Coordinates of C-alpha atoms in Angstrom, one line a residue:
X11 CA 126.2 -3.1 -203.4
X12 CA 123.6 -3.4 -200.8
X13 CA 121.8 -7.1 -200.3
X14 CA 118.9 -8.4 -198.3
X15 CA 119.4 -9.6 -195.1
X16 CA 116.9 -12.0 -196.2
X17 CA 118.3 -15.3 -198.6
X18 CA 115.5 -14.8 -200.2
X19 CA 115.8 -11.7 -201.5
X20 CA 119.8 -11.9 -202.0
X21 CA 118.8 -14.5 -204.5
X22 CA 116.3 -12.3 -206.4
X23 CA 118.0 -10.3 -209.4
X24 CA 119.6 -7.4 -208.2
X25 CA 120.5 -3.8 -209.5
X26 CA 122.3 -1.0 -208.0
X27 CA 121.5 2.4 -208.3
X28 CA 122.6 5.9 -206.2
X29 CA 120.8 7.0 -203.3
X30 CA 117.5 5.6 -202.3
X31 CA 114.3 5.6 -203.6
X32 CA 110.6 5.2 -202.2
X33 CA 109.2 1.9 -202.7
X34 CA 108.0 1.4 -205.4
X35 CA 109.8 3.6 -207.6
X36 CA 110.2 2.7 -211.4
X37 CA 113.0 4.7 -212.4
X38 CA 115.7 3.5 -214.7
X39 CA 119.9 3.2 -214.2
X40 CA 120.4 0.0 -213.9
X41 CA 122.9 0.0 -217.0
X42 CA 125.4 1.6 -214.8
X43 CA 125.0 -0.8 -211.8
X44 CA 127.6 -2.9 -210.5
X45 CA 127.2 -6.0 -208.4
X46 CA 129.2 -7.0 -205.0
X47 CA 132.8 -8.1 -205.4
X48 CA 133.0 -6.0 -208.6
X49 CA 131.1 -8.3 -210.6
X50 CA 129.1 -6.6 -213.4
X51 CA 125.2 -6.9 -213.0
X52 CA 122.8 -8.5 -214.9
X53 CA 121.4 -6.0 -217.8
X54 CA 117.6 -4.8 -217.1
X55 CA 114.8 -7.4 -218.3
X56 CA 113.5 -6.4 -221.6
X57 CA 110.2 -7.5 -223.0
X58 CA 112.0 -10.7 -224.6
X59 CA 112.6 -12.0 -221.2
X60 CA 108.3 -11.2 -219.8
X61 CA 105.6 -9.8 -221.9
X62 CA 105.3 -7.3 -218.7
X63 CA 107.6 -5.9 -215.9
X64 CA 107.1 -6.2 -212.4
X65 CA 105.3 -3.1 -210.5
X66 CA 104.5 -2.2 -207.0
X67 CA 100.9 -3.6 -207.9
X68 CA 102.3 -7.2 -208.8
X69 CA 104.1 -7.2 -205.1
X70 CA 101.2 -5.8 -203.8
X71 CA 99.1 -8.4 -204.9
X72 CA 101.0 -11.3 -204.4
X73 CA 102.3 -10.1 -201.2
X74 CA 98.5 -10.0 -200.0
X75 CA 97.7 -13.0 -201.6
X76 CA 100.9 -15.6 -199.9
X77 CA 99.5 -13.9 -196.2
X78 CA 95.6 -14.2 -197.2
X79 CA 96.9 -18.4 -197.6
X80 CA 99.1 -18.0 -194.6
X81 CA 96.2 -16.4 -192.3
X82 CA 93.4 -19.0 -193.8
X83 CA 95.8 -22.1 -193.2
X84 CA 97.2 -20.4 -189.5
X85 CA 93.1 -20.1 -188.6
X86 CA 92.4 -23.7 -189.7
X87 CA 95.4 -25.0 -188.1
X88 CA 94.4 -23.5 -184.9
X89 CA 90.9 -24.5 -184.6
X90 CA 91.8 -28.0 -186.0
X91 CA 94.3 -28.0 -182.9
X92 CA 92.2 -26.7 -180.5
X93 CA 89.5 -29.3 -181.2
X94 CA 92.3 -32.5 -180.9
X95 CA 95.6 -30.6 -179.1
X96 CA 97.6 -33.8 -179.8
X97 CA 97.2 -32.1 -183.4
X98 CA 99.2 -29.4 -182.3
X99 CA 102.8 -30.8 -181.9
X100 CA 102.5 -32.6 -185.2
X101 CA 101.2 -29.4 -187.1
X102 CA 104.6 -27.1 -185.4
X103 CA 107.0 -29.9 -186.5
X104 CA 105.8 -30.7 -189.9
X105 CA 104.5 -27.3 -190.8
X106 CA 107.7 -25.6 -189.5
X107 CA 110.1 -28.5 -190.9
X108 CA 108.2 -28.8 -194.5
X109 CA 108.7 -25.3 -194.7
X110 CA 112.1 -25.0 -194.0
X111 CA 112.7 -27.3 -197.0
X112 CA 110.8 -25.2 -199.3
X113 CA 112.3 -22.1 -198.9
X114 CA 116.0 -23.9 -199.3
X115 CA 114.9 -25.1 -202.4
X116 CA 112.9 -21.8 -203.4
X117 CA 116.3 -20.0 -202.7
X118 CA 119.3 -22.5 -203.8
X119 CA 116.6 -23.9 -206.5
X120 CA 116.1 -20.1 -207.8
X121 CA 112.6 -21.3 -207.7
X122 CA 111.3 -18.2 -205.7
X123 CA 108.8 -16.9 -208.4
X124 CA 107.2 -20.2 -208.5
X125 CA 104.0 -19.1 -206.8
X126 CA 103.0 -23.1 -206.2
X127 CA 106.2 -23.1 -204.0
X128 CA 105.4 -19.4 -202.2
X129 CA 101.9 -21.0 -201.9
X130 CA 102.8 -24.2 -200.8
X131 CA 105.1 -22.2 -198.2
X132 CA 102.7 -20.0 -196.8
X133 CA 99.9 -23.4 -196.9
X134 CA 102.7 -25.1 -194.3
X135 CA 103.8 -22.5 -192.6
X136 CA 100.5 -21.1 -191.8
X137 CA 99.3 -24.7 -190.0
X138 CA 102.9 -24.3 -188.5
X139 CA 102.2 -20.7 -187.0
X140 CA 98.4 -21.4 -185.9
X141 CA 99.4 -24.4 -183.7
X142 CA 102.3 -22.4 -182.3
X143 CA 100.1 -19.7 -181.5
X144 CA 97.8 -22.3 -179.7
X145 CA 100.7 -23.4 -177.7
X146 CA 101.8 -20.3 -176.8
X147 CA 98.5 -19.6 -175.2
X148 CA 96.5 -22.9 -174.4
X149 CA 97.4 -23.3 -170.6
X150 CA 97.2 -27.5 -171.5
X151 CA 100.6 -27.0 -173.4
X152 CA 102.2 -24.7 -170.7
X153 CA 100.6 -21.3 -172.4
X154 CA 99.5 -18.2 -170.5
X155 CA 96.0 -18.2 -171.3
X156 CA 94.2 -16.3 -173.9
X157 CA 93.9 -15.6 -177.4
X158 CA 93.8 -12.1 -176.7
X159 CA 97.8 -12.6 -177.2
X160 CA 97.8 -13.6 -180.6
X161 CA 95.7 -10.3 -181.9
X162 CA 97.9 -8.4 -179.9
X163 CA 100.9 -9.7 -181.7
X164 CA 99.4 -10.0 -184.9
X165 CA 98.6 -6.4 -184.7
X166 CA 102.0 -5.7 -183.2
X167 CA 103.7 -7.5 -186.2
X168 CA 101.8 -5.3 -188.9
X169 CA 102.6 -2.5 -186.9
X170 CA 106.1 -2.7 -187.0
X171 CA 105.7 -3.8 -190.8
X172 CA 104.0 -0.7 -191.6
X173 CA 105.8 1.8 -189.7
X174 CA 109.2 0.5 -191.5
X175 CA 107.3 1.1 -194.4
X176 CA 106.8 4.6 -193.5
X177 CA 110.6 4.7 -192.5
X178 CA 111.8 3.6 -195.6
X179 CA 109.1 6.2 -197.8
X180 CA 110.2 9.4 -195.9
X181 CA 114.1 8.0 -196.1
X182 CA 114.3 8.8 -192.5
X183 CA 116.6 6.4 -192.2
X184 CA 119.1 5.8 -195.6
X185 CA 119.8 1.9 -196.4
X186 CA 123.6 1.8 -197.0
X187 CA 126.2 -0.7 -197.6
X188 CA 127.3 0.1 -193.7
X189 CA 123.4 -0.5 -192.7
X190 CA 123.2 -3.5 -194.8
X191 CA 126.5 -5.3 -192.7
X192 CA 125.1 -4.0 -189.5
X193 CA 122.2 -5.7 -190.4
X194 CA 123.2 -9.0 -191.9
X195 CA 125.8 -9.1 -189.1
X196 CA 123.4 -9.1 -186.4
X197 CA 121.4 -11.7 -187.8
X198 CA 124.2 -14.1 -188.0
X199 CA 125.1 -13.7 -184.1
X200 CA 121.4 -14.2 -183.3
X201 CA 120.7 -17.2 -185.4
X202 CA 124.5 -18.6 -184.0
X203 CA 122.9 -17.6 -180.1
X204 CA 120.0 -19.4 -181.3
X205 CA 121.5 -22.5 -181.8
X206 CA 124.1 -22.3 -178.9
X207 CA 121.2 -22.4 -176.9
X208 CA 119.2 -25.0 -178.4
X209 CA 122.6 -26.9 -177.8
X210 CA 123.0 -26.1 -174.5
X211 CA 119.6 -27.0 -173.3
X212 CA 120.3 -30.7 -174.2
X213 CA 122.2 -30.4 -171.4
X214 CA 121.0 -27.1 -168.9
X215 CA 117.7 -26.7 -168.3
X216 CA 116.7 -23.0 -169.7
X217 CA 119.7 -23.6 -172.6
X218 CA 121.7 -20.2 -171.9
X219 CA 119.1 -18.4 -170.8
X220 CA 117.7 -17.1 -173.8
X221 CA 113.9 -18.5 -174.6
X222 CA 113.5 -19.0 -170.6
X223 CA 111.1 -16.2 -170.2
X224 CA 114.0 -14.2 -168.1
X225 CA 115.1 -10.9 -168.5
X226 CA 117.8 -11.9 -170.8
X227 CA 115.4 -13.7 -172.9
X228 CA 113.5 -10.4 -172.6
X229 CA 116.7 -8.3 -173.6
X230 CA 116.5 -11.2 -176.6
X231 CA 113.7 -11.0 -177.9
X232 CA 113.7 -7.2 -178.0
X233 CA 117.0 -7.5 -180.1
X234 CA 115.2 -9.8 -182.5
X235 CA 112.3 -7.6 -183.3
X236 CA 114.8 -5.0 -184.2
X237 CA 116.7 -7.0 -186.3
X238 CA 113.6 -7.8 -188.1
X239 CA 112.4 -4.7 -188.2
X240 CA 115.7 -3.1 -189.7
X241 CA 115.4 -6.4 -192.0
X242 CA 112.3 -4.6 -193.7
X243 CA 113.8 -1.5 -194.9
X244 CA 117.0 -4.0 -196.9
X245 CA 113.8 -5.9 -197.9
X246 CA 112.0 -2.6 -199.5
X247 CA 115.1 -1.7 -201.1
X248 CA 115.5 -4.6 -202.9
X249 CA 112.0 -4.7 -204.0
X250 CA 112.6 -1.5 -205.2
X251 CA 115.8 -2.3 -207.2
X252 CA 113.8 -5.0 -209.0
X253 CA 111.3 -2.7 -210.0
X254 CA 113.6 -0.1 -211.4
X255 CA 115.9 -3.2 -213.2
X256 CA 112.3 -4.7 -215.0
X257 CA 112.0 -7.3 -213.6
X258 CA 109.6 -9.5 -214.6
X259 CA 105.9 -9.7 -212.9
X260 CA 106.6 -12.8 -211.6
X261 CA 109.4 -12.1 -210.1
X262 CA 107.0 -10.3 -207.3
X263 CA 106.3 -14.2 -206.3
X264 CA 110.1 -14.1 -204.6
X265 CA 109.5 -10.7 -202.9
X266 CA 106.3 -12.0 -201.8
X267 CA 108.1 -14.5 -200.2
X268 CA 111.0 -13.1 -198.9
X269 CA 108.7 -10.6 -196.8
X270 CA 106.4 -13.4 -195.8
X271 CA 109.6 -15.0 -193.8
X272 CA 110.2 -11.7 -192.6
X273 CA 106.8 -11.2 -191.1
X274 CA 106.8 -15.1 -189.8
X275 CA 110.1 -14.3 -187.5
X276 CA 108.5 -10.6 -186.6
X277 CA 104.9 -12.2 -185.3
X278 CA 106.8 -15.4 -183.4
X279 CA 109.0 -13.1 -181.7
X280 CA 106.5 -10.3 -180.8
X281 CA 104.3 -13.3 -179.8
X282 CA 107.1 -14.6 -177.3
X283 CA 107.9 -11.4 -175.8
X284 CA 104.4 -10.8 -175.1
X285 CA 104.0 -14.2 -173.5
X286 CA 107.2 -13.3 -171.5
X287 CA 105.0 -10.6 -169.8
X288 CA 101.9 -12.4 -169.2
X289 CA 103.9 -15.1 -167.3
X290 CA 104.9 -12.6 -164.8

């Protein structure tokens, strides 16, 4: 069976189904899925378990409503920052660490439809992103200058989510059970690379190299954005099998979510590259 790549999403209900479908694709058959390890999957949601099931609307809408909270909390955030920059290391460490928490306890908690937890998420992580974007370009803390940078990878960030999109409608490329562990694999040796190099630069100046604006932190940070980027399509195909199993509506709350993480690692990395090049 194929899972996210996000723990979001590998939380969510799942169903299994042949072939692929366009997101947002209703069709029945999950009465003959199977679930990983060869344990049998949940049954589809009738109407006893929601008076309505999820559609493409419902993720649609809460999707754009989580970012519209994000973007309005990121903009605040910044300007507050801006106007006090002591502000700004506060807002990265408790934005960034507050939501941390909530997303372990929206995924171990099954609490991802809660929308006051995808709200409060997106609330945090939003005053969490608009300071890091100020530091990223307010020469004061180091930055390259410009907030130029930020539409750029804002834009860069949509971008990618949208051309994934497009990827995923047209099946030009197929999301297998081979994709899915060349996915999932890859994002374990980042997030391990990740660490050995916060390690390391307790000790080394630069860690191992990889967030010190050098090629290999180039090479990096490229890697990441595919990852990402490859971490849409297994995001759009669970969507999709949630859709087909009946899910209930508020079960588009969790896919909301899971996508929102997605987008927050997409725009920080496409942020850092791009303040890779403006450095040189």
């Amino acid at each position: 069976m194929r899972t996210s790549s996000n723990p979001v999403f590998r939380n969510l209900p799942k169903q299994t189904g042949g072939g692929y479908a366009s997101f947002g694709s209703a069709a029945a058959g999950a009465g003959a899925a199977t679930q990983q390890f060869g344990q049998p999957a949940p049954q589809p949601y009738t109407t006893a378990d929601s008076q309505r099931a999820m559609t493409i609307d419902d993720v649609v809408t809460k999707t754009g409503v989580t970012l519209g909270v994000l973007t309005v909390a990121a903009i605040i955030s910044y300007v507050m920052a801006s106007n006090n920059p002591s502000l700004a290391p506060m807002f990265v460490i408790g934005g960034g660490l507050i939501g941390f928490v909530l997303v372990l306890v929206a995924t171990f908690g099954r609490k991802m439809d809660n929308p006051a937890i995808v709200l409060a998420y997106a609330a945090f992580e939003g005053f969490f992103l608009g300071a890091l974007s100020l530091m990223f370009t307010s020469i004061q803390f180091g930055g390259v200058g410009g907030s130029a940078l930020i539409a750029q990878a804002v834009l860069g960030t949509f971008g990618v989510f949208f051309g994934m999109l497009v990827v995923y409608k047209t099946g030009a490329i197929r999301v297998t059970p081979r994709l899915t562990r060349m996915v999932v694999g890859a994002l374990i040796g980042v997030v391990v690379l990740m660490l050995g190099n916060l390690i390391a630069s307790f000790f080394t100046p630069g860690g191992l190299g990889l967030r010190d604006g050098g090629t290999l932190a180039i090479v990096f940070s490229l890697v990441c954005i595919g990852i990402a980027a490859f971490s849409f399509l297994l995001d759009f195909d669970q969507a999709d099998r949630l859709i087909r199993a009946q899910a209930p509506a508020k079960a588009a709350w969790g896919v909301a979510l899971g996508l929102t993480i997605t987008l927050v690692w997409l725009y920080i990395e496409i942020l850092r590259l791009l303040s890779y090049f403006q450095n040189d």
